[in-house]
Short mmCIF file of C-alpha atoms and ligand atoms in Angstrom, two decimals:
data_model
loop_
_atom_site.label_atom_id
_atom_site.label_comp_id
_atom_site.label_asym_id
_atom_site.label_seq_id
_atom_site.Cartn_x
_atom_site.Cartn_y
_atom_site.Cartn_z
CA MET U 250 -19.31 -26.31 13.39
CA THR U 251 -22.87 -25.07 13.26
CA GLU U 252 -24.63 -26.13 16.44
CA PRO U 253 -26.16 -23.36 18.59
CA ALA U 254 -23.53 -21.38 20.47
CA HIS U 255 -24.82 -22.29 23.94
CA GLN U 256 -24.28 -26.01 23.27
CA LYS U 257 -20.60 -25.49 22.54
CA ARG U 258 -19.75 -23.28 25.46
CA LYS U 259 -18.35 -24.89 28.53
CA ARG U 260 -15.86 -23.97 31.18
CA PRO U 261 -12.48 -25.41 30.16
CA PRO U 262 -10.64 -27.63 32.54
CA THR U 263 -7.28 -26.20 33.52
CA ALA U 264 -4.62 -26.90 30.93
CA SER U 265 -0.94 -27.82 31.13
CA PHE U 266 -0.20 -25.75 27.99
CA VAL U 267 -1.68 -22.29 27.55
CA VAL U 268 -1.17 -19.79 24.75
CA VAL U 269 -2.05 -16.17 25.47
CA ALA U 270 -2.47 -13.87 22.47
CA ASN U 271 -4.36 -10.65 21.83
CA ARG U 272 -6.78 -12.42 19.48
CA LEU U 273 -8.42 -15.79 19.62
CA PRO U 274 -7.68 -17.65 16.38
CA VAL U 275 -11.32 -17.47 15.28
CA ASP U 276 -13.90 -14.91 14.11
CA ARG U 277 -17.54 -15.34 15.00
CA VAL U 278 -19.93 -15.74 12.07
CA GLU U 279 -23.67 -15.39 12.73
CA ASN U 280 -25.72 -17.64 10.46
CA PRO U 281 -29.16 -16.58 9.20
CA ASP U 282 -30.76 -19.37 11.27
CA GLY U 283 -29.36 -17.86 14.48
CA THR U 284 -26.56 -20.37 14.96
CA THR U 285 -22.94 -19.35 15.36
CA THR U 286 -19.98 -20.61 13.38
CA TRP U 287 -16.35 -19.80 14.06
CA ARG U 288 -13.98 -19.17 11.19
CA THR U 289 -10.18 -18.97 11.35
CA SER U 290 -9.13 -15.34 11.67
CA PRO U 291 -6.47 -14.03 9.26
CA GLY U 292 -2.97 -12.83 10.17
CA GLY U 293 0.55 -14.06 10.67
CA LEU U 294 0.34 -15.05 14.32
CA VAL U 295 -2.72 -17.23 13.87
CA ALA U 296 -1.36 -18.79 10.68
CA ALA U 297 1.82 -19.75 12.52
CA PHE U 298 0.19 -20.90 15.72
CA GLN U 299 -2.79 -22.96 14.59
CA PRO U 300 -0.67 -26.01 13.73
CA VAL U 301 1.32 -25.68 16.97
CA MET U 302 -1.85 -25.70 19.06
CA HIS U 303 -3.35 -28.61 17.18
CA ARG U 304 -0.23 -30.66 17.88
CA HIS U 305 0.13 -29.69 21.57
CA GLY U 306 -3.48 -29.34 22.65
CA GLY U 307 -4.22 -26.96 25.52
CA ALA U 308 -6.00 -23.67 25.92
CA TRP U 309 -5.83 -20.39 23.98
CA VAL U 310 -6.62 -17.17 25.86
CA GLY U 311 -7.55 -14.16 23.69
CA TRP U 312 -10.05 -11.53 22.63
CA PRO U 313 -12.86 -12.95 20.46
CA GLY U 314 -12.93 -10.04 18.02
CA ALA U 315 -15.98 -7.94 18.91
CA PRO U 316 -16.07 -5.16 21.52
CA GLY U 317 -18.00 -5.79 24.72
CA GLU U 318 -18.56 -9.45 23.85
CA GLU U 319 -18.77 -11.56 27.01
CA LEU U 320 -18.36 -15.22 26.17
CA GLU U 321 -17.90 -18.28 28.30
CA PRO U 322 -14.94 -20.48 27.40
CA PHE U 323 -15.79 -22.85 24.55
CA VAL U 324 -14.29 -25.56 22.39
CA ASP U 325 -13.85 -25.10 18.67
CA ASN U 326 -12.13 -27.48 16.30
CA GLY U 327 -10.57 -29.32 19.23
CA LEU U 328 -9.13 -26.17 20.86
CA GLN U 329 -10.10 -24.81 24.28
CA LEU U 330 -10.79 -21.14 23.67
CA VAL U 331 -10.86 -18.76 26.62
CA PRO U 332 -12.28 -15.35 25.68
CA VAL U 333 -11.11 -12.10 27.27
CA THR U 334 -13.66 -9.28 27.10
CA LEU U 335 -12.55 -5.85 25.85
CA SER U 336 -14.79 -2.80 25.91
CA ALA U 337 -15.03 -0.41 22.95
CA ARG U 338 -12.95 2.13 24.89
CA GLU U 339 -10.27 -0.43 25.72
CA LEU U 340 -10.07 -1.46 22.09
CA GLU U 341 -9.56 2.11 21.10
CA GLU U 342 -6.92 2.81 23.75
CA TYR U 343 -5.14 -0.49 24.36
CA TYR U 344 -5.37 -2.00 20.85
CA GLU U 345 -5.74 0.72 18.24
CA GLY U 346 -3.92 3.22 20.46
CA PHE U 347 -1.01 1.87 22.47
CA SER U 348 -0.49 -1.37 20.53
CA ASN U 349 -0.98 -0.13 16.98
CA ALA U 350 -0.28 3.60 17.07
CA THR U 351 2.53 3.60 19.69
CA LEU U 352 4.33 0.24 19.78
CA TRP U 353 3.81 -0.90 16.18
CA PRO U 354 5.44 2.16 14.54
CA LEU U 355 8.10 2.44 17.26
CA TYR U 356 9.14 -1.20 16.88
CA HIS U 357 9.14 -0.90 13.08
CA ASP U 358 11.92 1.68 12.92
CA VAL U 359 9.47 4.62 13.34
CA ILE U 360 8.43 4.32 9.67
CA ALA U 361 5.32 6.12 10.93
CA HIS U 362 5.35 8.53 13.85
CA PRO U 363 4.56 6.79 17.18
CA GLU U 364 2.11 8.63 19.43
CA PHE U 365 2.75 8.60 23.16
CA ARG U 366 -0.48 9.07 25.13
CA ARG U 367 -0.73 8.43 28.81
CA GLU U 368 -4.36 7.28 28.75
CA TRP U 369 -3.45 4.65 26.14
CA TRP U 370 -0.72 3.35 28.43
CA ASP U 371 -3.16 3.13 31.36
CA ALA U 372 -5.51 1.03 29.22
CA TYR U 373 -2.58 -1.18 28.13
CA VAL U 374 -1.72 -1.89 31.78
CA GLU U 375 -5.35 -2.61 32.65
CA VAL U 376 -5.92 -4.97 29.73
CA ASN U 377 -2.60 -6.80 30.20
CA ASP U 378 -3.64 -7.38 33.80
CA ARG U 379 -6.93 -8.92 32.65
CA PHE U 380 -5.13 -11.29 30.27
CA ALA U 381 -2.75 -12.30 33.08
CA GLU U 382 -5.69 -12.96 35.41
CA ARG U 383 -7.45 -15.08 32.81
CA ALA U 384 -4.31 -17.10 32.05
CA ALA U 385 -3.66 -17.60 35.78
CA GLY U 386 -7.15 -19.08 36.10
CA VAL U 387 -6.68 -21.55 33.27
CA ALA U 388 -3.12 -22.81 33.82
CA GLU U 389 -2.79 -25.92 35.93
CA GLN U 390 -0.08 -26.26 38.60
CA GLY U 391 3.36 -26.08 36.95
CA ALA U 392 1.87 -25.46 33.49
CA THR U 393 3.69 -23.89 30.54
CA VAL U 394 2.25 -20.57 29.44
CA TRP U 395 3.36 -19.03 26.16
CA VAL U 396 2.54 -15.33 25.82
CA GLN U 397 2.51 -13.80 22.33
CA ASP U 398 3.52 -10.48 20.93
CA TYR U 399 3.74 -6.75 21.51
CA GLN U 400 0.19 -6.26 22.78
CA LEU U 401 0.94 -8.34 25.90
CA GLN U 402 4.45 -7.44 27.01
CA LEU U 403 3.42 -6.86 30.64
CA VAL U 404 1.69 -10.23 30.98
CA PRO U 405 4.79 -12.33 31.83
CA HIS U 406 5.52 -10.25 34.96
CA MET U 407 1.86 -9.92 35.95
CA LEU U 408 1.38 -13.66 35.57
CA ARG U 409 4.49 -14.56 37.54
CA GLU U 410 3.32 -12.40 40.45
CA ARG U 411 0.12 -14.43 40.56
CA ARG U 412 1.57 -17.82 39.68
CA PRO U 413 5.28 -18.32 40.45
CA ASP U 414 4.85 -22.04 39.79
CA LEU U 415 4.44 -21.55 36.01
CA ARG U 416 7.01 -21.84 33.23
CA ILE U 417 6.45 -18.66 31.24
CA GLY U 418 7.62 -18.03 27.68
CA PHE U 419 7.19 -14.89 25.59
CA PHE U 420 7.61 -14.53 21.83
CA LEU U 421 7.72 -11.22 19.98
CA HIS U 422 6.46 -11.55 16.38
CA ILE U 423 7.61 -8.10 15.30
CA PRO U 424 11.12 -6.61 15.39
CA PHE U 425 12.54 -5.50 18.73
CA PRO U 426 13.92 -2.05 17.97
CA PRO U 427 17.42 -0.65 18.35
CA THR U 428 18.07 0.72 21.84
CA GLU U 429 18.00 4.40 20.78
CA LEU U 430 14.45 3.99 19.41
CA PHE U 431 13.16 1.89 22.33
CA ASN U 432 14.54 4.52 24.71
CA GLN U 433 12.05 7.06 23.34
CA LEU U 434 9.25 5.14 25.04
CA PRO U 435 8.14 6.89 28.24
CA TRP U 436 7.19 3.45 29.65
CA ARG U 437 10.40 1.66 28.66
CA LEU U 438 11.20 0.39 32.18
CA PRO U 439 7.85 -1.27 32.96
CA ILE U 440 7.93 -2.92 29.54
CA LEU U 441 11.40 -4.35 30.13
CA ARG U 442 10.31 -5.55 33.58
CA GLY U 443 7.13 -6.99 32.09
CA LEU U 444 9.10 -9.11 29.63
CA LEU U 445 11.56 -10.21 32.32
CA GLY U 446 8.69 -12.02 34.06
CA ALA U 447 9.23 -14.75 31.45
CA ASP U 448 11.79 -17.55 31.75
CA LEU U 449 12.47 -17.31 28.02
CA VAL U 450 11.99 -14.24 25.82
CA GLY U 451 12.06 -15.14 22.13
CA PHE U 452 12.71 -12.82 19.19
CA GLN U 453 12.61 -13.34 15.43
CA LEU U 454 16.29 -12.44 14.93
CA PRO U 455 19.48 -12.40 17.01
CA GLY U 456 19.63 -8.61 16.61
CA GLY U 457 16.33 -8.21 18.51
CA ALA U 458 17.56 -10.41 21.35
CA GLN U 459 20.81 -8.42 21.52
CA ASN U 460 18.90 -5.10 21.62
CA PHE U 461 16.82 -6.41 24.53
CA ILE U 462 19.85 -7.72 26.45
CA ARG U 463 21.68 -4.42 25.97
CA LEU U 464 18.65 -2.52 27.28
CA VAL U 465 18.20 -4.56 30.45
CA ARG U 466 21.92 -4.16 31.13
CA THR U 467 22.02 -0.41 30.59
CA ARG U 468 18.55 0.62 31.81
CA LEU U 469 17.97 -1.86 34.63
CA ASN U 470 21.63 -2.46 35.57
CA LEU U 471 21.12 -6.21 35.42
CA GLU U 472 23.95 -8.61 34.95
CA THR U 473 23.93 -10.35 31.59
CA ARG U 474 26.10 -13.11 30.20
CA ARG U 475 25.66 -14.06 26.53
CA ASP U 476 21.93 -14.85 26.24
CA ARG U 477 21.27 -15.00 30.02
CA ILE U 478 20.02 -12.23 32.28
CA GLN U 479 20.07 -12.30 36.10
CA THR U 480 16.95 -10.63 37.49
CA VAL U 481 16.68 -8.83 40.84
CA ASP U 482 14.65 -11.74 42.24
CA ARG U 483 17.61 -13.98 41.32
CA ARG U 484 16.02 -15.77 38.40
CA THR U 485 17.80 -16.45 35.12
CA VAL U 486 15.98 -15.28 32.01
CA MET U 487 17.09 -16.40 28.58
CA ALA U 488 16.71 -14.10 25.56
CA ALA U 489 17.35 -15.62 22.13
CA ALA U 490 16.23 -15.76 18.50
CA TYR U 491 13.69 -18.26 17.14
CA PRO U 492 12.90 -17.26 13.53
CA ILE U 493 9.26 -18.24 13.05
CA ALA U 494 8.32 -20.73 10.36
CA ILE U 495 5.34 -22.20 8.52
CA ASP U 496 3.70 -25.59 8.15
CA ALA U 497 5.60 -26.12 4.90
CA LYS U 498 4.32 -29.64 4.25
CA ALA U 499 0.67 -28.63 4.63
CA MET U 500 1.20 -25.67 2.32
CA HIS U 501 2.98 -27.85 -0.25
CA GLU U 502 0.14 -30.38 -0.15
CA LEU U 503 -2.45 -27.65 -0.59
CA ALA U 504 -0.53 -26.36 -3.60
CA LEU U 505 -0.37 -29.85 -5.12
CA ARG U 506 -4.13 -30.43 -5.06
CA PRO U 507 -5.60 -30.73 -8.56
CA GLU U 508 -8.20 -28.05 -7.77
CA THR U 509 -5.42 -25.64 -6.73
CA GLU U 510 -3.59 -26.26 -9.98
CA GLU U 511 -6.82 -25.81 -11.93
CA ARG U 512 -7.54 -22.54 -10.16
CA ALA U 513 -3.95 -21.34 -10.74
CA LYS U 514 -4.38 -21.91 -14.49
CA GLU U 515 -7.69 -20.07 -14.42
CA ILE U 516 -6.11 -17.08 -12.62
CA ARG U 517 -3.41 -16.82 -15.29
CA HIS U 518 -5.94 -17.17 -18.02
CA ASN U 519 -8.12 -14.41 -16.56
CA LEU U 520 -5.05 -12.17 -16.53
CA GLY U 521 -4.50 -12.78 -20.26
CA ASP U 522 -2.01 -15.66 -19.89
CA PRO U 523 0.96 -13.37 -19.22
CA GLN U 524 4.51 -14.57 -19.83
CA THR U 525 5.47 -13.40 -16.37
CA LEU U 526 3.11 -12.95 -13.46
CA PHE U 527 4.38 -10.90 -10.51
CA LEU U 528 2.52 -11.19 -7.21
CA GLY U 529 2.45 -9.26 -3.95
CA VAL U 530 0.34 -10.34 -0.93
CA ASP U 531 0.39 -8.22 2.20
CA ARG U 532 -1.75 -6.94 5.00
CA LEU U 533 -2.46 -3.33 4.06
CA ASP U 534 0.17 -1.89 6.39
CA TYR U 535 2.67 0.95 6.02
CA THR U 536 5.48 -1.42 7.05
CA LYS U 537 4.96 -3.56 3.95
CA GLY U 538 6.43 -1.07 1.46
CA LEU U 539 3.43 -1.05 -0.87
CA PRO U 540 3.70 2.49 -2.29
CA GLU U 541 7.41 1.98 -3.05
CA ARG U 542 6.71 -1.34 -4.77
CA ILE U 543 3.80 0.00 -6.80
CA ARG U 544 5.82 3.04 -7.80
CA ALA U 545 8.69 0.80 -8.97
CA PHE U 546 6.32 -1.26 -11.12
CA GLY U 547 4.65 1.87 -12.45
CA GLU U 548 8.04 3.15 -13.62
CA LEU U 549 9.04 -0.21 -15.11
CA PHE U 550 5.82 -0.22 -17.15
CA ALA U 551 6.04 3.47 -18.08
CA GLU U 552 9.69 3.23 -19.18
CA GLY U 553 8.95 0.19 -21.34
CA LEU U 554 11.27 -2.00 -19.26
CA ILE U 555 8.44 -4.45 -18.78
CA ASP U 556 5.69 -4.86 -21.31
CA PRO U 557 2.13 -4.73 -19.96
CA GLU U 558 1.08 -6.95 -22.89
CA ARG U 559 3.28 -9.74 -21.58
CA VAL U 560 3.67 -9.03 -17.89
CA ALA U 561 1.02 -8.75 -15.18
CA PHE U 562 1.40 -7.57 -11.61
CA VAL U 563 -1.22 -8.62 -9.06
CA GLN U 564 -1.16 -6.98 -5.64
CA VAL U 565 -3.44 -8.35 -2.93
CA ALA U 566 -3.75 -6.05 0.10
CA THR U 567 -5.68 -7.64 2.93
CA PRO U 568 -7.78 -5.09 4.87
CA SER U 569 -6.22 -4.34 8.24
CA ARG U 570 -6.70 -1.97 11.25
CA GLU U 571 -9.14 0.11 9.26
CA ARG U 572 -10.08 2.28 12.21
CA VAL U 573 -6.54 3.59 12.71
CA GLU U 574 -6.03 6.89 10.86
CA GLN U 575 -2.58 6.04 9.42
CA TYR U 576 -4.08 2.93 7.79
CA ARG U 577 -6.99 4.86 6.26
CA GLN U 578 -4.54 7.35 4.82
CA LEU U 579 -2.37 4.59 3.38
CA ARG U 580 -5.35 2.98 1.71
CA ASP U 581 -6.29 6.26 0.02
CA ASP U 582 -2.69 6.83 -1.09
CA ILE U 583 -2.44 3.38 -2.67
CA ASP U 584 -5.85 3.71 -4.38
CA ARG U 585 -4.67 6.96 -5.95
CA LEU U 586 -1.29 5.58 -6.98
CA VAL U 587 -2.70 2.45 -8.63
CA GLY U 588 -5.49 4.46 -10.27
CA ARG U 589 -3.00 6.88 -11.78
CA ILE U 590 -0.69 4.18 -13.13
CA ASN U 591 -3.51 2.12 -14.61
CA GLY U 592 -5.18 5.25 -15.97
CA ASP U 593 -1.98 6.37 -17.69
CA LEU U 594 -0.80 3.01 -18.98
CA GLY U 595 -3.70 0.58 -19.16
CA ARG U 596 -5.69 -0.42 -22.15
CA LEU U 597 -9.23 -1.80 -22.20
CA GLY U 598 -9.47 -5.07 -20.29
CA ARG U 599 -5.77 -5.16 -19.39
CA PRO U 600 -4.67 -2.93 -16.50
CA PRO U 601 -0.93 -3.30 -15.80
CA ILE U 602 -1.62 -3.55 -12.06
CA THR U 603 -4.43 -5.68 -10.70
CA TYR U 604 -5.00 -4.39 -7.19
CA LEU U 605 -7.32 -6.29 -4.85
CA HIS U 606 -8.18 -4.82 -1.46
CA THR U 607 -9.72 -7.97 -0.06
CA SER U 608 -8.94 -11.20 1.75
CA PHE U 609 -9.18 -14.72 0.36
CA PRO U 610 -9.52 -18.25 1.72
CA GLN U 611 -6.24 -20.10 2.12
CA THR U 612 -6.99 -22.28 -0.92
CA GLU U 613 -7.11 -19.16 -3.09
CA MET U 614 -3.84 -17.95 -1.57
CA ALA U 615 -2.20 -21.25 -2.52
CA ALA U 616 -3.59 -20.94 -6.07
CA LEU U 617 -2.19 -17.41 -6.33
CA TYR U 618 1.23 -18.58 -5.09
CA ARG U 619 1.17 -21.35 -7.68
CA ALA U 620 -0.04 -19.10 -10.46
CA ALA U 621 2.68 -16.49 -9.91
CA ASP U 622 6.18 -16.60 -11.37
CA ILE U 623 7.81 -14.00 -9.19
CA MET U 624 6.75 -13.07 -5.69
CA VAL U 625 7.63 -9.55 -4.60
CA VAL U 626 7.97 -9.16 -0.83
CA THR U 627 9.47 -5.75 -0.11
CA PRO U 628 8.56 -4.57 3.40
CA LEU U 629 10.40 -1.58 4.84
CA ARG U 630 10.59 -3.55 8.07
CA ASP U 631 9.03 -6.91 8.97
CA GLY U 632 9.55 -9.26 11.92
CA MET U 633 9.69 -12.28 9.63
CA ASN U 634 7.16 -12.34 6.72
CA LEU U 635 5.38 -15.64 6.33
CA VAL U 636 4.11 -14.84 2.83
CA ALA U 637 7.67 -15.24 1.50
CA LYS U 638 7.97 -18.68 3.09
CA GLU U 639 4.48 -19.75 1.97
CA PHE U 640 5.29 -18.83 -1.64
CA VAL U 641 8.45 -20.94 -1.49
CA ALA U 642 6.54 -23.89 0.00
CA CYS U 643 4.05 -23.70 -2.91
CA ARG U 644 6.73 -23.87 -5.65
CA THR U 645 6.12 -27.56 -6.18
CA GLU U 646 8.22 -27.61 -9.35
CA ASP U 647 11.14 -25.52 -8.04
CA GLN U 648 10.31 -22.76 -10.49
CA GLY U 649 9.89 -19.03 -10.13
CA ALA U 650 11.71 -16.52 -8.00
CA LEU U 651 11.40 -14.52 -4.81
CA VAL U 652 12.33 -10.83 -4.63
CA LEU U 653 12.79 -10.15 -0.93
CA SER U 654 13.52 -7.08 1.17
CA GLU U 655 16.70 -7.08 3.24
CA PHE U 656 14.56 -5.66 6.04
CA ALA U 657 12.23 -8.65 6.33
CA GLY U 658 13.29 -11.10 9.05
CA ALA U 659 12.94 -13.80 6.38
CA ALA U 660 16.01 -12.41 4.58
CA TYR U 661 18.13 -13.73 7.44
CA GLU U 662 17.37 -17.30 6.32
CA LEU U 663 16.27 -17.00 2.67
CA ARG U 664 19.65 -15.98 1.31
CA GLN U 665 18.96 -17.33 -2.18
CA ALA U 666 16.16 -14.86 -2.77
CA TYR U 667 16.82 -11.78 -4.94
CA LEU U 668 17.52 -9.50 -1.99
CA VAL U 669 16.77 -5.81 -2.28
CA ASN U 670 16.75 -2.52 -0.36
CA PRO U 671 13.08 -1.47 -0.74
CA TYR U 672 13.84 2.21 -0.13
CA ASP U 673 15.98 2.26 -3.28
CA ILE U 674 13.39 2.43 -6.07
CA ASP U 675 16.03 2.15 -8.83
CA GLY U 676 17.61 -0.82 -7.07
CA LEU U 677 14.18 -2.38 -6.66
CA LYS U 678 13.49 -1.98 -10.37
CA GLU U 679 16.84 -3.56 -11.23
CA ARG U 680 16.25 -6.48 -8.90
CA VAL U 681 12.80 -7.11 -10.36
CA LEU U 682 14.37 -7.20 -13.84
CA ASP U 683 17.21 -9.47 -12.63
CA ALA U 684 14.67 -11.91 -11.21
CA MET U 685 12.60 -11.78 -14.40
CA ASN U 686 15.49 -12.17 -16.82
CA ASP U 687 17.55 -14.74 -14.93
CA SER U 688 17.80 -18.18 -16.55
CA PRO U 689 15.35 -20.94 -15.60
CA ARG U 690 18.39 -22.92 -14.45
CA ASN U 691 19.32 -20.23 -11.94
CA HIS U 692 15.72 -19.98 -10.80
CA VAL U 693 15.64 -23.71 -10.09
CA ARG U 694 18.98 -23.64 -8.30
CA ARG U 695 17.90 -20.78 -6.05
CA MET U 696 14.43 -22.16 -5.46
CA LYS U 697 15.74 -25.58 -4.46
CA ALA U 698 17.96 -23.94 -1.83
CA LEU U 699 15.06 -21.81 -0.56
CA ARG U 700 12.79 -24.84 -0.35
CA ARG U 701 15.39 -26.83 1.57
CA GLN U 702 15.57 -24.02 4.10
CA VAL U 703 11.78 -23.68 4.46
CA PHE U 704 11.13 -27.44 4.72
CA GLU U 705 14.00 -28.18 7.10
CA ASN U 706 13.02 -25.36 9.43
CA ASP U 707 9.27 -25.74 9.69
CA ILE U 708 6.80 -24.68 12.35
CA ASP U 709 7.17 -27.90 14.36
CA LYS U 710 10.90 -27.43 14.62
CA TRP U 711 10.37 -23.82 15.62
CA ALA U 712 7.86 -24.62 18.38
CA ASN U 713 9.88 -27.57 19.64
CA SER U 714 13.07 -25.57 19.84
CA PHE U 715 11.36 -22.76 21.79
CA LEU U 716 9.52 -25.14 24.11
CA THR U 717 12.59 -27.30 24.73
CA ASP U 718 14.59 -24.23 25.77
CA LEU U 719 11.67 -23.05 27.90
CA GLU U 720 11.45 -26.34 29.79
CA GLN U 721 15.16 -26.42 30.58
CA PRO U 722 15.91 -25.47 34.16
CA ALA U 723 17.92 -22.28 34.37
CA PRO U 724 21.62 -22.92 34.96
CA GLU U 725 23.01 -22.22 38.41
CA GLU U 726 24.30 -18.70 38.89
CA GLY U 727 27.93 -18.35 37.90
CA THR U 728 27.93 -21.28 35.47
C1 GDG Q 216 3.22 -10.67 11.93
C2 GDG Q 216 4.55 -9.98 11.68
C3 GDG Q 216 5.55 -12.22 11.21
C4 GDG Q 216 -2.71 -12.61 4.31
N1 GDG Q 216 -3.76 -12.29 3.55
C5 GDG Q 216 -4.59 -13.35 3.60
C6 GDG Q 216 -4.03 -14.33 4.41
N2 GDG Q 216 -2.87 -13.86 4.83
C7 GDG Q 216 -1.96 -14.62 5.68
C8 GDG Q 216 -0.70 -14.97 4.95
C9 GDG Q 216 0.27 -15.15 6.09
C10 GDG Q 216 -0.24 -14.13 7.10
O1 GDG Q 216 -1.58 -13.82 6.77
C11 GDG Q 216 0.55 -12.84 7.06
O2 GDG Q 216 1.74 -13.06 7.74
P1 GDG Q 216 3.00 -12.13 7.58
O3 GDG Q 216 4.12 -12.79 8.30
O4 GDG Q 216 3.29 -11.96 6.13
O5 GDG Q 216 2.62 -10.72 8.18
P2 GDG Q 216 1.88 -10.11 9.52
O6 GDG Q 216 0.42 -10.31 9.48
O7 GDG Q 216 2.33 -8.69 9.60
O8 GDG Q 216 2.47 -10.96 10.75
C12 GDG Q 216 5.38 -10.80 10.68
C13 GDG Q 216 4.24 -12.83 11.63
O9 GDG Q 216 3.52 -11.97 12.52
C14 GDG Q 216 4.43 -14.18 12.32
O10 GDG Q 216 5.32 -14.09 13.38
O11 GDG Q 216 6.11 -13.01 10.16
O12 GDG Q 216 6.64 -10.19 10.49
O13 GDG Q 216 4.37 -8.66 11.20
O14 GDG Q 216 0.17 -16.41 6.66
O15 GDG Q 216 -0.91 -16.14 4.19
N3 GDG Q 216 -4.59 -15.52 4.65
C15 GDG Q 216 -5.80 -15.76 4.07
N4 GDG Q 216 -6.42 -14.83 3.29
C16 GDG Q 216 -5.84 -13.63 3.02
O16 GDG Q 216 -6.41 -12.82 2.28
N5 GDG Q 216 -6.40 -16.94 4.29
#
């Protein structure tokens, strides 16, 4: 869309289905002629939710991506987009601070140290309140509002106070931590109460739902029965697992396009037509286990267990949260690690590790997935990991293999992957070799099973199962 921005903006009518997420699904692009275009923003939540929104219609409430930007609601690509303004200070305190330097590490098993700062919490409360206000203004009487992720855990309660007529769902895209970690949080009670404003609280895995139920029982003294919680205002809240999925068919079709296949061949050719091409694709995040993975490959090359003349390893690391100190540090560490391995082991024109700190269009991602033989997905902790599922969906000929961390939510469903403990570098090396040396017959057998799983449990099924449970009236007390 390239018409001038002011022509596109209009106040949205109220909607019967509203998604509330930290980010709108688009980034603004200023064209040289002064017009504005919107481009899909990267990331797991948007990738998962775009198809859901296109099927259901409705409004999406979120931050448009630039500090201080005040935009009227507008329509893009058939979606009603309702921008929430965040100041530079709020971004620093609510987003980079409380969301990404407190909650993100805490919820990912404290892989990095979470910082607890009271001013960050205050900003979190303030911004959550603004999102709730915006959603309350957009939702029509009796509408369904689906709130997304760790940045907005107070919104369900704040929204219910304003609009008791709504059906409110919440889905957490990242892990919900074990009780002893969650209990470190100075603001644990308001967060639990915030989530309990929803009728349905969804998690990636049953373990997350169980952690939450245990916490509301022990910390808030609420009565719980299986996946139901009785609140003090005598509502029934359901807490259950809904492992998130992908639009497998769309991904498969993208992979099948002749231009994707052509590009996949070109990628392999540019890498020297290796016998085996390993691939990693991750946001550059300390949860994704990049240093451990790179170290394992460095050792495999150095010890002659894989031959850099015949094997290539491509690691794409998509830039992420670059203003947060821990992320800057990680980037430097990885640069150094890759530089050292390639410096020690590479020869002219053929580095053992091709490391790309950049993001690509989805077509290029599909070509990479097709080009690769073995995908290496080894996060230290991950809510789900869509990359693993996307790779499987792109294996149009049932070939290749997936090496997958036990600590990715995806491991719960993708049992036929080569599962691995990513903290165990020797184990990781062994698993990489197992995957590489296994017979093509075993690869096909495993891949067929993985594909069945990914195609049978796609994003439509995921959204329908959450929304069906959300629409169900709560059972009478005592039943
Ligand atoms: C969070 C949770 C959970 C990546 N680089 C590019 C690109 N991507 C796309 C991938 C995939 C998505 O971004 C990444 O999703 P992941 O699930 O792997 O990871 P997170 O961003 O951490 O997502 C995660 C997810 O939410 C959904 O609930 O699975 O556990 O952490 O779709 O393809 N896309 C494009 N260019 C890139 O360079 N176009």
